[in-house]
């Protein structure tokens, strides 16, 4: 009797056809620990607020054509594409792509992006994903600087 | 000092100390498990997209539309602390991605606000 009760209680799973709530972990092991997530969060938010550009970070597979896929991702990364900067990292393929919009590219020339990418790949080769990302974001935001008209704090 | 006392002091007590340290180091929960990325290992996590927090009441005021992964119909979460929620994928990942790419091509969404700059690196 208790066995049948247990079976029926397991059948009434609440998340059968619904999206996972934000409290639930997605399936699979977590990518980053909470501490690392907090570091990433702060780096992204502070560099975006400091520069007025919008930095977004994509971590995942980039397909066979990494550049075109990263640009396709960039095209969907928000509303103000000209002032956006996307860091697309594919750890499985060991590729990082930095895509900057037209307005962001004036303040972040390709050479500065390449320098930041170089420091990031150095850290990634040592196995330090989060440290590399945080340092790369810091380097990019230092290069972009703080526009005079921007009052964020 | 009897034999029992000698054994207690010189054998059991050091062993107890050693056992305590061993338990502190190796038992689960005693040491934080490292989720460490090693270069060259496969990456079988879901793709994640992190966005900055929208600046609350800032003068710049970027209207931050949600970022979205093509082909999956998902959008990134603004808090950037959790990966994107994806609905049930009925097709395989590759199929979904191919469908998204063709949809982009058919939609003709090629111009994304001027020429794109950037850099590329491998490690």
PDB file of N, CA, C and O in Angstrom, chain A residues 20 22 29 31 41 44-45 48 52 54-59 61 66-67 69 72-77 79 91-92 94-100 102 110 124-127, chain B residues 35-37 39-40 43 45 47-53 62-65 67-68 70 79-83 85 87 97 104 112-113 115-123:
ATOM      1  N   UNK A  20      11.731  25.259 -16.249  1.00  0.00           N
ATOM      2  CA  UNK A  20      12.316  25.288 -14.910  1.00  0.00           C
ATOM      3  C   UNK A  20      12.271  26.697 -14.342  1.00  0.00           C
ATOM      4  O   UNK A  20      12.409  27.680 -15.060  1.00  0.00           O
ATOM      5  N   UNK A  22      13.687  29.760 -11.898  1.00  0.00           N
ATOM      6  CA  UNK A  22      15.045  30.285 -11.842  1.00  0.00           C
ATOM      7  C   UNK A  22      15.799  29.760 -10.635  1.00  0.00           C
ATOM      8  O   UNK A  22      17.005  29.900 -10.559  1.00  0.00           O
ATOM      9  N   UNK A  29      26.229  19.387 -14.472  1.00  0.00           N
ATOM     10  CA  UNK A  29      26.959  20.061 -13.406  1.00  0.00           C
ATOM     11  C   UNK A  29      27.037  21.552 -13.680  1.00  0.00           C
ATOM     12  O   UNK A  29      27.010  21.987 -14.826  1.00  0.00           O
ATOM     13  N   UNK A  31      28.544  25.178 -14.294  1.00  0.00           N
ATOM     14  CA  UNK A  31      29.786  25.576 -14.945  1.00  0.00           C
ATOM     15  C   UNK A  31      30.699  26.271 -13.946  1.00  0.00           C
ATOM     16  O   UNK A  31      31.866  25.932 -13.812  1.00  0.00           O
ATOM     17  N   UNK A  41      29.692  38.457 -12.887  1.00  0.00           N
ATOM     18  CA  UNK A  41      28.587  39.402 -12.847  1.00  0.00           C
ATOM     19  C   UNK A  41      29.087  40.807 -12.594  1.00  0.00           C
ATOM     20  O   UNK A  41      28.733  41.756 -13.304  1.00  0.00           O
ATOM     21  N   UNK A  44      31.161  42.164 -15.631  1.00  0.00           N
ATOM     22  CA  UNK A  44      30.321  42.571 -16.758  1.00  0.00           C
ATOM     23  C   UNK A  44      29.592  43.872 -16.446  1.00  0.00           C
ATOM     24  O   UNK A  44      29.581  44.805 -17.254  1.00  0.00           O
ATOM     25  N   UNK A  45      28.995  43.909 -15.271  1.00  0.00           N
ATOM     26  CA  UNK A  45      28.180  45.078 -14.948  1.00  0.00           C
ATOM     27  C   UNK A  45      29.025  46.322 -14.791  1.00  0.00           C
ATOM     28  O   UNK A  45      28.691  47.388 -15.328  1.00  0.00           O
ATOM     29  N   UNK A  48      30.452  47.574 -18.108  1.00  0.00           N
ATOM     30  CA  UNK A  48      29.418  48.177 -18.943  1.00  0.00           C
ATOM     31  C   UNK A  48      29.022  49.545 -18.412  1.00  0.00           C
ATOM     32  O   UNK A  48      28.828  50.486 -19.178  1.00  0.00           O
ATOM     33  N   UNK A  52      29.820  52.745 -20.704  1.00  0.00           N
ATOM     34  CA  UNK A  52      28.645  53.052 -21.486  1.00  0.00           C
ATOM     35  C   UNK A  52      28.427  52.073 -22.628  1.00  0.00           C
ATOM     36  O   UNK A  52      27.396  52.137 -23.290  1.00  0.00           O
ATOM     37  N   UNK A  54      27.942  48.095 -23.953  1.00  0.00           N
ATOM     38  CA  UNK A  54      27.200  46.974 -23.370  1.00  0.00           C
ATOM     39  C   UNK A  54      27.966  45.698 -23.657  1.00  0.00           C
ATOM     40  O   UNK A  54      27.974  45.195 -24.771  1.00  0.00           O
ATOM     41  N   UNK A  55      28.633  45.196 -22.640  1.00  0.00           N
ATOM     42  CA  UNK A  55      29.415  43.969 -22.782  1.00  0.00           C
ATOM     43  C   UNK A  55      28.523  42.784 -22.466  1.00  0.00           C
ATOM     44  O   UNK A  55      27.872  42.750 -21.417  1.00  0.00           O
ATOM     45  N   UNK A  56      28.497  41.828 -23.367  1.00  0.00           N
ATOM     46  CA  UNK A  56      27.821  40.573 -23.062  1.00  0.00           C
ATOM     47  C   UNK A  56      28.814  39.437 -23.274  1.00  0.00           C
ATOM     48  O   UNK A  56      29.801  39.580 -23.998  1.00  0.00           O
ATOM     49  N   UNK A  57      28.538  38.347 -22.609  1.00  0.00           N
ATOM     50  CA  UNK A  57      29.484  37.239 -22.585  1.00  0.00           C
ATOM     51  C   UNK A  57      28.737  35.965 -22.915  1.00  0.00           C
ATOM     52  O   UNK A  57      27.762  35.620 -22.250  1.00  0.00           O
ATOM     53  N   UNK A  58      29.193  35.302 -23.954  1.00  0.00           N
ATOM     54  CA  UNK A  58      28.580  34.038 -24.370  1.00  0.00           C
ATOM     55  C   UNK A  58      29.607  32.940 -24.171  1.00  0.00           C
ATOM     56  O   UNK A  58      30.755  33.067 -24.611  1.00  0.00           O
ATOM     57  N   UNK A  59      29.225  31.880 -23.508  1.00  0.00           N
ATOM     58  CA  UNK A  59      30.111  30.740 -23.317  1.00  0.00           C
ATOM     59  C   UNK A  59      29.387  29.517 -23.828  1.00  0.00           C
ATOM     60  O   UNK A  59      28.365  29.117 -23.281  1.00  0.00           O
ATOM     61  N   UNK A  61      29.289  26.489 -27.425  1.00  0.00           N
ATOM     62  CA  UNK A  61      29.821  26.050 -28.700  1.00  0.00           C
ATOM     63  C   UNK A  61      29.549  27.109 -29.764  1.00  0.00           C
ATOM     64  O   UNK A  61      28.509  27.761 -29.757  1.00  0.00           O
ATOM     65  N   UNK A  66      33.267  29.812 -36.586  1.00  0.00           N
ATOM     66  CA  UNK A  66      33.118  30.512 -35.305  1.00  0.00           C
ATOM     67  C   UNK A  66      32.869  32.002 -35.501  1.00  0.00           C
ATOM     68  O   UNK A  66      32.083  32.594 -34.777  1.00  0.00           O
ATOM     69  N   UNK A  67      33.536  32.597 -36.483  1.00  0.00           N
ATOM     70  CA  UNK A  67      33.387  34.044 -36.637  1.00  0.00           C
ATOM     71  C   UNK A  67      31.973  34.421 -37.069  1.00  0.00           C
ATOM     72  O   UNK A  67      31.353  35.321 -36.513  1.00  0.00           O
ATOM     73  N   UNK A  69      29.317  32.663 -36.739  1.00  0.00           N
ATOM     74  CA  UNK A  69      28.346  32.351 -35.698  1.00  0.00           C
ATOM     75  C   UNK A  69      28.382  33.402 -34.597  1.00  0.00           C
ATOM     76  O   UNK A  69      27.340  33.792 -34.062  1.00  0.00           O
ATOM     77  N   UNK A  72      26.581  36.339 -35.812  1.00  0.00           N
ATOM     78  CA  UNK A  72      25.146  36.080 -35.780  1.00  0.00           C
ATOM     79  C   UNK A  72      24.610  36.234 -34.360  1.00  0.00           C
ATOM     80  O   UNK A  72      23.534  36.794 -34.145  1.00  0.00           O
ATOM     81  N   UNK A  73      25.381  35.744 -33.389  1.00  0.00           N
ATOM     82  CA  UNK A  73      24.984  35.941 -31.994  1.00  0.00           C
ATOM     83  C   UNK A  73      24.942  37.419 -31.657  1.00  0.00           C
ATOM     84  O   UNK A  73      24.031  37.891 -30.979  1.00  0.00           O
ATOM     85  N   UNK A  74      25.939  38.134 -32.140  1.00  0.00           N
ATOM     86  CA  UNK A  74      26.013  39.561 -31.834  1.00  0.00           C
ATOM     87  C   UNK A  74      24.790  40.285 -32.377  1.00  0.00           C
ATOM     88  O   UNK A  74      24.267  41.199 -31.747  1.00  0.00           O
ATOM     89  N   UNK A  75      24.325  39.853 -33.558  1.00  0.00           N
ATOM     90  CA  UNK A  75      23.161  40.507 -34.151  1.00  0.00           C
ATOM     91  C   UNK A  75      21.936  40.341 -33.285  1.00  0.00           C
ATOM     92  O   UNK A  75      20.974  41.097 -33.417  1.00  0.00           O
ATOM     93  N   UNK A  76      21.944  39.357 -32.391  1.00  0.00           N
ATOM     94  CA  UNK A  76      20.780  39.134 -31.540  1.00  0.00           C
ATOM     95  C   UNK A  76      21.040  39.532 -30.101  1.00  0.00           C
ATOM     96  O   UNK A  76      20.291  39.160 -29.213  1.00  0.00           O
ATOM     97  N   UNK A  77      22.114  40.248 -29.851  1.00  0.00           N
ATOM     98  CA  UNK A  77      22.496  40.440 -28.462  1.00  0.00           C
ATOM     99  C   UNK A  77      21.809  41.622 -27.817  1.00  0.00           C
ATOM    100  O   UNK A  77      22.143  41.982 -26.701  1.00  0.00           O
ATOM    101  N   UNK A  79      19.464  45.584 -28.268  1.00  0.00           N
ATOM    102  CA  UNK A  79      18.899  46.641 -29.098  1.00  0.00           C
ATOM    103  C   UNK A  79      19.954  47.587 -29.637  1.00  0.00           C
ATOM    104  O   UNK A  79      19.943  47.937 -30.805  1.00  0.00           O
ATOM    105  N   UNK A  91      34.985  27.100 -25.005  1.00  0.00           N
ATOM    106  CA  UNK A  91      36.107  26.385 -24.378  1.00  0.00           C
ATOM    107  C   UNK A  91      36.366  25.027 -25.012  1.00  0.00           C
ATOM    108  O   UNK A  91      37.497  24.559 -25.025  1.00  0.00           O
ATOM    109  N   UNK A  92      35.312  24.413 -25.567  1.00  0.00           N
ATOM    110  CA  UNK A  92      35.526  23.121 -26.195  1.00  0.00           C
ATOM    111  C   UNK A  92      36.363  23.225 -27.458  1.00  0.00           C
ATOM    112  O   UNK A  92      37.160  22.344 -27.764  1.00  0.00           O
ATOM    113  N   UNK A  94      38.345  25.843 -27.974  1.00  0.00           N
ATOM    114  CA  UNK A  94      39.457  26.721 -27.616  1.00  0.00           C
ATOM    115  C   UNK A  94      39.513  27.933 -28.532  1.00  0.00           C
ATOM    116  O   UNK A  94      40.557  28.246 -29.129  1.00  0.00           O
ATOM    117  N   UNK A  95      38.376  28.582 -28.669  1.00  0.00           N
ATOM    118  CA  UNK A  95      38.296  29.768 -29.521  1.00  0.00           C
ATOM    119  C   UNK A  95      37.613  30.863 -28.736  1.00  0.00           C
ATOM    120  O   UNK A  95      36.666  30.614 -27.992  1.00  0.00           O
ATOM    121  N   UNK A  96      38.123  32.076 -28.875  1.00  0.00           N
ATOM    122  CA  UNK A  96      37.413  33.242 -28.360  1.00  0.00           C
ATOM    123  C   UNK A  96      37.245  34.223 -29.508  1.00  0.00           C
ATOM    124  O   UNK A  96      38.162  34.432 -30.293  1.00  0.00           O
ATOM    125  N   UNK A  97      36.047  34.759 -29.609  1.00  0.00           N
ATOM    126  CA  UNK A  97      35.753  35.771 -30.627  1.00  0.00           C
ATOM    127  C   UNK A  97      35.244  37.007 -29.913  1.00  0.00           C
ATOM    128  O   UNK A  97      34.348  36.920 -29.075  1.00  0.00           O
ATOM    129  N   UNK A  98      35.815  38.145 -30.239  1.00  0.00           N
ATOM    130  CA  UNK A  98      35.313  39.413 -29.724  1.00  0.00           C
ATOM    131  C   UNK A  98      34.688  40.142 -30.890  1.00  0.00           C
ATOM    132  O   UNK A  98      35.328  40.326 -31.922  1.00  0.00           O
ATOM    133  N   UNK A  99      33.428  40.526 -30.739  1.00  0.00           N
ATOM    134  CA  UNK A  99      32.718  41.243 -31.796  1.00  0.00           C
ATOM    135  C   UNK A  99      32.307  42.592 -31.233  1.00  0.00           C
ATOM    136  O   UNK A  99      31.690  42.661 -30.167  1.00  0.00           O
ATOM    137  N   UNK A 100      32.657  43.632 -31.933  1.00  0.00           N
ATOM    138  CA  UNK A 100      32.283  44.980 -31.498  1.00  0.00           C
ATOM    139  C   UNK A 100      31.421  45.616 -32.565  1.00  0.00           C
ATOM    140  O   UNK A 100      31.644  45.413 -33.760  1.00  0.00           O
ATOM    141  N   UNK A 102      29.719  49.089 -34.475  1.00  0.00           N
ATOM    142  CA  UNK A 102      30.411  50.193 -35.162  1.00  0.00           C
ATOM    143  C   UNK A 102      30.828  51.281 -34.177  1.00  0.00           C
ATOM    144  O   UNK A 102      31.944  51.789 -34.237  1.00  0.00           O
ATOM    145  N   UNK A 110      40.480  47.303 -33.186  1.00  0.00           N
ATOM    146  CA  UNK A 110      40.760  45.866 -33.281  1.00  0.00           C
ATOM    147  C   UNK A 110      42.064  45.503 -32.591  1.00  0.00           C
ATOM    148  O   UNK A 110      42.210  44.402 -32.063  1.00  0.00           O
ATOM    149  N   UNK A 124      43.351  31.401 -20.256  1.00  0.00           N
ATOM    150  CA  UNK A 124      42.573  30.211 -20.557  1.00  0.00           C
ATOM    151  C   UNK A 124      43.483  28.996 -20.727  1.00  0.00           C
ATOM    152  O   UNK A 124      43.128  27.887 -20.331  1.00  0.00           O
ATOM    153  N   UNK A 125      44.631  29.220 -21.326  1.00  0.00           N
ATOM    154  CA  UNK A 125      45.549  28.099 -21.515  1.00  0.00           C
ATOM    155  C   UNK A 125      46.039  27.567 -20.181  1.00  0.00           C
ATOM    156  O   UNK A 125      46.403  26.396 -20.069  1.00  0.00           O
ATOM    157  N   UNK A 126      46.035  28.420 -19.165  1.00  0.00           N
ATOM    158  CA  UNK A 126      46.379  27.949 -17.839  1.00  0.00           C
ATOM    159  C   UNK A 126      45.203  27.381 -17.086  1.00  0.00           C
ATOM    160  O   UNK A 126      45.342  27.023 -15.920  1.00  0.00           O
ATOM    161  N   UNK A 127      44.031  27.329 -17.714  1.00  0.00           N
ATOM    162  CA  UNK A 127      42.872  26.746 -17.066  1.00  0.00           C
ATOM    163  C   UNK A 127      42.057  27.728 -16.259  1.00  0.00           C
ATOM    164  O   UNK A 127      41.154  27.326 -15.548  1.00  0.00           O
TER     165      UNK A 127
ATOM    166  N   UNK B  35      35.495  23.047  -9.605  1.00  0.00           N
ATOM    167  CA  UNK B  35      34.898  22.914 -10.929  1.00  0.00           C
ATOM    168  C   UNK B  35      35.875  23.572 -11.889  1.00  0.00           C
ATOM    169  O   UNK B  35      35.687  24.702 -12.285  1.00  0.00           O
ATOM    170  N   UNK B  36      36.909  22.886 -12.194  1.00  0.00           N
ATOM    171  CA  UNK B  36      37.975  23.561 -12.897  1.00  0.00           C
ATOM    172  C   UNK B  36      37.977  23.152 -14.354  1.00  0.00           C
ATOM    173  O   UNK B  36      37.792  21.995 -14.684  1.00  0.00           O
ATOM    174  N   UNK B  37      38.194  24.153 -15.178  1.00  0.00           N
ATOM    175  CA  UNK B  37      38.304  23.888 -16.609  1.00  0.00           C
ATOM    176  C   UNK B  37      39.740  23.526 -16.924  1.00  0.00           C
ATOM    177  O   UNK B  37      40.668  24.193 -16.493  1.00  0.00           O
ATOM    178  N   UNK B  39      42.260  22.923 -20.151  1.00  0.00           N
ATOM    179  CA  UNK B  39      42.308  23.123 -21.597  1.00  0.00           C
ATOM    180  C   UNK B  39      42.352  21.788 -22.322  1.00  0.00           C
ATOM    181  O   UNK B  39      43.133  20.909 -21.975  1.00  0.00           O
ATOM    182  N   UNK B  40      41.505  21.669 -23.302  1.00  0.00           N
ATOM    183  CA  UNK B  40      41.489  20.453 -24.093  1.00  0.00           C
ATOM    184  C   UNK B  40      40.380  19.509 -23.726  1.00  0.00           C
ATOM    185  O   UNK B  40      40.080  18.599 -24.484  1.00  0.00           O
ATOM    186  N   UNK B  43      33.645  20.328 -23.707  1.00  0.00           N
ATOM    187  CA  UNK B  43      32.783  21.278 -23.012  1.00  0.00           C
ATOM    188  C   UNK B  43      31.355  20.867 -23.278  1.00  0.00           C
ATOM    189  O   UNK B  43      30.812  21.134 -24.343  1.00  0.00           O
ATOM    190  N   UNK B  45      28.617  21.648 -21.519  1.00  0.00           N
ATOM    191  CA  UNK B  45      27.591  22.435 -20.839  1.00  0.00           C
ATOM    192  C   UNK B  45      26.685  23.092 -21.872  1.00  0.00           C
ATOM    193  O   UNK B  45      27.035  23.228 -23.028  1.00  0.00           O
ATOM    194  N   UNK B  47      24.993  26.172 -23.682  1.00  0.00           N
ATOM    195  CA  UNK B  47      25.491  27.529 -23.904  1.00  0.00           C
ATOM    196  C   UNK B  47      24.840  28.525 -22.954  1.00  0.00           C
ATOM    197  O   UNK B  47      23.651  28.456 -22.673  1.00  0.00           O
ATOM    198  N   UNK B  48      25.635  29.422 -22.468  1.00  0.00           N
ATOM    199  CA  UNK B  48      25.174  30.396 -21.479  1.00  0.00           C
ATOM    200  C   UNK B  48      25.491  31.775 -22.008  1.00  0.00           C
ATOM    201  O   UNK B  48      26.516  31.989 -22.648  1.00  0.00           O
ATOM    202  N   UNK B  49      24.593  32.675 -21.739  1.00  0.00           N
ATOM    203  CA  UNK B  49      24.808  34.051 -22.186  1.00  0.00           C
ATOM    204  C   UNK B  49      24.624  34.969 -20.994  1.00  0.00           C
ATOM    205  O   UNK B  49      23.551  35.013 -20.406  1.00  0.00           O
ATOM    206  N   UNK B  50      25.660  35.694 -20.654  1.00  0.00           N
ATOM    207  CA  UNK B  50      25.592  36.598 -19.508  1.00  0.00           C
ATOM    208  C   UNK B  50      25.487  38.026 -20.008  1.00  0.00           C
ATOM    209  O   UNK B  50      26.219  38.433 -20.900  1.00  0.00           O
ATOM    210  N   UNK B  51      24.609  38.771 -19.382  1.00  0.00           N
ATOM    211  CA  UNK B  51      24.425  40.174 -19.707  1.00  0.00           C
ATOM    212  C   UNK B  51      24.745  41.003 -18.485  1.00  0.00           C
ATOM    213  O   UNK B  51      24.642  40.516 -17.364  1.00  0.00           O
ATOM    214  N   UNK B  52      25.094  42.256 -18.692  1.00  0.00           N
ATOM    215  CA  UNK B  52      25.249  43.127 -17.513  1.00  0.00           C
ATOM    216  C   UNK B  52      23.893  43.473 -16.938  1.00  0.00           C
ATOM    217  O   UNK B  52      22.866  43.400 -17.608  1.00  0.00           O
ATOM    218  N   UNK B  53      23.912  43.848 -15.676  1.00  0.00           N
ATOM    219  CA  UNK B  53      22.686  44.351 -15.075  1.00  0.00           C
ATOM    220  C   UNK B  53      22.309  45.645 -15.780  1.00  0.00           C
ATOM    221  O   UNK B  53      23.172  46.466 -16.052  1.00  0.00           O
ATOM    222  N   UNK B  62      20.444  52.480 -21.763  1.00  0.00           N
ATOM    223  CA  UNK B  62      20.346  51.545 -22.874  1.00  0.00           C
ATOM    224  C   UNK B  62      19.075  50.733 -22.708  1.00  0.00           C
ATOM    225  O   UNK B  62      18.843  50.128 -21.674  1.00  0.00           O
ATOM    226  N   UNK B  63      18.267  50.747 -23.724  1.00  0.00           N
ATOM    227  CA  UNK B  63      17.147  49.818 -23.703  1.00  0.00           C
ATOM    228  C   UNK B  63      17.687  48.432 -23.978  1.00  0.00           C
ATOM    229  O   UNK B  63      18.104  48.128 -25.085  1.00  0.00           O
ATOM    230  N   UNK B  64      17.718  47.622 -22.972  1.00  0.00           N
ATOM    231  CA  UNK B  64      18.389  46.343 -23.131  1.00  0.00           C
ATOM    232  C   UNK B  64      17.376  45.294 -23.512  1.00  0.00           C
ATOM    233  O   UNK B  64      16.702  44.735 -22.669  1.00  0.00           O
ATOM    234  N   UNK B  65      17.266  45.064 -24.771  1.00  0.00           N
ATOM    235  CA  UNK B  65      16.469  43.943 -25.212  1.00  0.00           C
ATOM    236  C   UNK B  65      17.198  42.672 -24.859  1.00  0.00           C
ATOM    237  O   UNK B  65      18.418  42.657 -24.738  1.00  0.00           O
ATOM    238  N   UNK B  67      19.082  39.274 -24.979  1.00  0.00           N
ATOM    239  CA  UNK B  67      19.899  38.540 -25.927  1.00  0.00           C
ATOM    240  C   UNK B  67      19.265  37.176 -26.148  1.00  0.00           C
ATOM    241  O   UNK B  67      18.540  36.659 -25.312  1.00  0.00           O
ATOM    242  N   UNK B  68      19.532  36.605 -27.295  1.00  0.00           N
ATOM    243  CA  UNK B  68      18.891  35.333 -27.609  1.00  0.00           C
ATOM    244  C   UNK B  68      19.831  34.476 -28.429  1.00  0.00           C
ATOM    245  O   UNK B  68      20.562  34.967 -29.277  1.00  0.00           O
ATOM    246  N   UNK B  70      20.388  31.990 -31.326  1.00  0.00           N
ATOM    247  CA  UNK B  70      19.618  31.652 -32.515  1.00  0.00           C
ATOM    248  C   UNK B  70      19.252  30.181 -32.527  1.00  0.00           C
ATOM    249  O   UNK B  70      20.041  29.317 -32.170  1.00  0.00           O
ATOM    250  N   UNK B  79      19.638  39.113 -14.922  1.00  0.00           N
ATOM    251  CA  UNK B  79      20.406  39.103 -13.702  1.00  0.00           C
ATOM    252  C   UNK B  79      21.770  38.489 -13.916  1.00  0.00           C
ATOM    253  O   UNK B  79      22.662  38.681 -13.105  1.00  0.00           O
ATOM    254  N   UNK B  80      21.937  37.776 -14.997  1.00  0.00           N
ATOM    255  CA  UNK B  80      23.201  37.201 -15.412  1.00  0.00           C
ATOM    256  C   UNK B  80      23.764  36.236 -14.398  1.00  0.00           C
ATOM    257  O   UNK B  80      24.916  35.897 -14.432  1.00  0.00           O
ATOM    258  N   UNK B  81      22.937  35.790 -13.485  1.00  0.00           N
ATOM    259  CA  UNK B  81      23.444  34.830 -12.521  1.00  0.00           C
ATOM    260  C   UNK B  81      23.029  33.412 -12.884  1.00  0.00           C
ATOM    261  O   UNK B  81      23.517  32.451 -12.313  1.00  0.00           O
ATOM    262  N   UNK B  82      22.123  33.269 -13.783  1.00  0.00           N
ATOM    263  CA  UNK B  82      21.651  31.946 -14.135  1.00  0.00           C
ATOM    264  C   UNK B  82      21.712  31.797 -15.642  1.00  0.00           C
ATOM    265  O   UNK B  82      21.524  32.766 -16.366  1.00  0.00           O
ATOM    266  N   UNK B  83      21.969  30.598 -16.104  1.00  0.00           N
ATOM    267  CA  UNK B  83      21.963  30.412 -17.546  1.00  0.00           C
ATOM    268  C   UNK B  83      20.565  30.549 -18.098  1.00  0.00           C
ATOM    269  O   UNK B  83      19.580  30.554 -17.363  1.00  0.00           O
ATOM    270  N   UNK B  85      17.082  29.952 -19.777  1.00  0.00           N
ATOM    271  CA  UNK B  85      16.121  28.860 -19.704  1.00  0.00           C
ATOM    272  C   UNK B  85      15.727  28.508 -21.117  1.00  0.00           C
ATOM    273  O   UNK B  85      15.353  29.371 -21.894  1.00  0.00           O
ATOM    274  N   UNK B  87      13.237  26.122 -23.504  1.00  0.00           N
ATOM    275  CA  UNK B  87      12.098  25.207 -23.497  1.00  0.00           C
ATOM    276  C   UNK B  87      12.514  23.853 -24.023  1.00  0.00           C
ATOM    277  O   UNK B  87      13.664  23.623 -24.376  1.00  0.00           O
ATOM    278  N   UNK B  97      19.996  24.508 -34.551  1.00  0.00           N
ATOM    279  CA  UNK B  97      20.900  25.565 -34.974  1.00  0.00           C
ATOM    280  C   UNK B  97      20.779  25.801 -36.472  1.00  0.00           C
ATOM    281  O   UNK B  97      20.769  26.937 -36.937  1.00  0.00           O
ATOM    282  N   UNK B 104      17.539  33.046 -40.156  1.00  0.00           N
ATOM    283  CA  UNK B 104      18.213  34.335 -40.247  1.00  0.00           C
ATOM    284  C   UNK B 104      18.471  34.682 -41.704  1.00  0.00           C
ATOM    285  O   UNK B 104      18.249  35.812 -42.139  1.00  0.00           O
ATOM    286  N   UNK B 112      23.756  44.797 -39.152  1.00  0.00           N
ATOM    287  CA  UNK B 112      23.607  44.898 -37.710  1.00  0.00           C
ATOM    288  C   UNK B 112      24.259  46.174 -37.224  1.00  0.00           C
ATOM    289  O   UNK B 112      25.016  46.165 -36.274  1.00  0.00           O
ATOM    290  N   UNK B 113      23.972  47.257 -37.873  1.00  0.00           N
ATOM    291  CA  UNK B 113      24.477  48.523 -37.375  1.00  0.00           C
ATOM    292  C   UNK B 113      25.929  48.772 -37.723  1.00  0.00           C
ATOM    293  O   UNK B 113      26.735  49.027 -36.843  1.00  0.00           O
ATOM    294  N   UNK B 115      29.740  48.163 -39.817  1.00  0.00           N
ATOM    295  CA  UNK B 115      30.739  47.089 -39.857  1.00  0.00           C
ATOM    296  C   UNK B 115      31.127  46.648 -38.457  1.00  0.00           C
ATOM    297  O   UNK B 115      31.146  47.445 -37.524  1.00  0.00           O
ATOM    298  N   UNK B 116      31.422  45.410 -38.350  1.00  0.00           N
ATOM    299  CA  UNK B 116      31.761  44.845 -37.046  1.00  0.00           C
ATOM    300  C   UNK B 116      33.272  44.744 -36.915  1.00  0.00           C
ATOM    301  O   UNK B 116      33.970  44.364 -37.849  1.00  0.00           O
ATOM    302  N   UNK B 117      33.735  45.096 -35.743  1.00  0.00           N
ATOM    303  CA  UNK B 117      35.148  44.913 -35.459  1.00  0.00           C
ATOM    304  C   UNK B 117      35.326  43.799 -34.470  1.00  0.00           C
ATOM    305  O   UNK B 117      34.387  43.101 -34.121  1.00  0.00           O
ATOM    306  N   UNK B 118      36.546  43.647 -33.991  1.00  0.00           N
ATOM    307  CA  UNK B 118      36.775  42.626 -32.991  1.00  0.00           C
ATOM    308  C   UNK B 118      38.077  41.904 -33.214  1.00  0.00           C
ATOM    309  O   UNK B 118      38.941  42.362 -33.951  1.00  0.00           O
ATOM    310  N   UNK B 119      38.197  40.802 -32.555  1.00  0.00           N
ATOM    311  CA  UNK B 119      39.422  40.026 -32.645  1.00  0.00           C
ATOM    312  C   UNK B 119      39.084  38.571 -32.391  1.00  0.00           C
ATOM    313  O   UNK B 119      37.994  38.235 -31.940  1.00  0.00           O
ATOM    314  N   UNK B 120      40.047  37.727 -32.699  1.00  0.00           N
ATOM    315  CA  UNK B 120      39.832  36.301 -32.548  1.00  0.00           C
ATOM    316  C   UNK B 120      41.099  35.722 -31.936  1.00  0.00           C
ATOM    317  O   UNK B 120      42.202  36.189 -32.210  1.00  0.00           O
ATOM    318  N   UNK B 121      40.918  34.731 -31.107  1.00  0.00           N
ATOM    319  CA  UNK B 121      42.084  34.101 -30.507  1.00  0.00           C
ATOM    320  C   UNK B 121      41.829  32.649 -30.220  1.00  0.00           C
ATOM    321  O   UNK B 121      40.688  32.243 -30.012  1.00  0.00           O
ATOM    322  N   UNK B 122      42.880  31.871 -30.251  1.00  0.00           N
ATOM    323  CA  UNK B 122      42.780  30.467 -29.868  1.00  0.00           C
ATOM    324  C   UNK B 122      43.836  30.185 -28.807  1.00  0.00           C
ATOM    325  O   UNK B 122      44.777  30.959 -28.619  1.00  0.00           O
ATOM    326  N   UNK B 123      43.627  29.079 -28.112  1.00  0.00           N
ATOM    327  CA  UNK B 123      44.621  28.723 -27.098  1.00  0.00           C
ATOM    328  C   UNK B 123      44.816  27.239 -27.067  1.00  0.00           C
ATOM    329  O   UNK B 123      44.061  26.513 -27.682  1.00  0.00           O
TER     330      UNK B 123
END
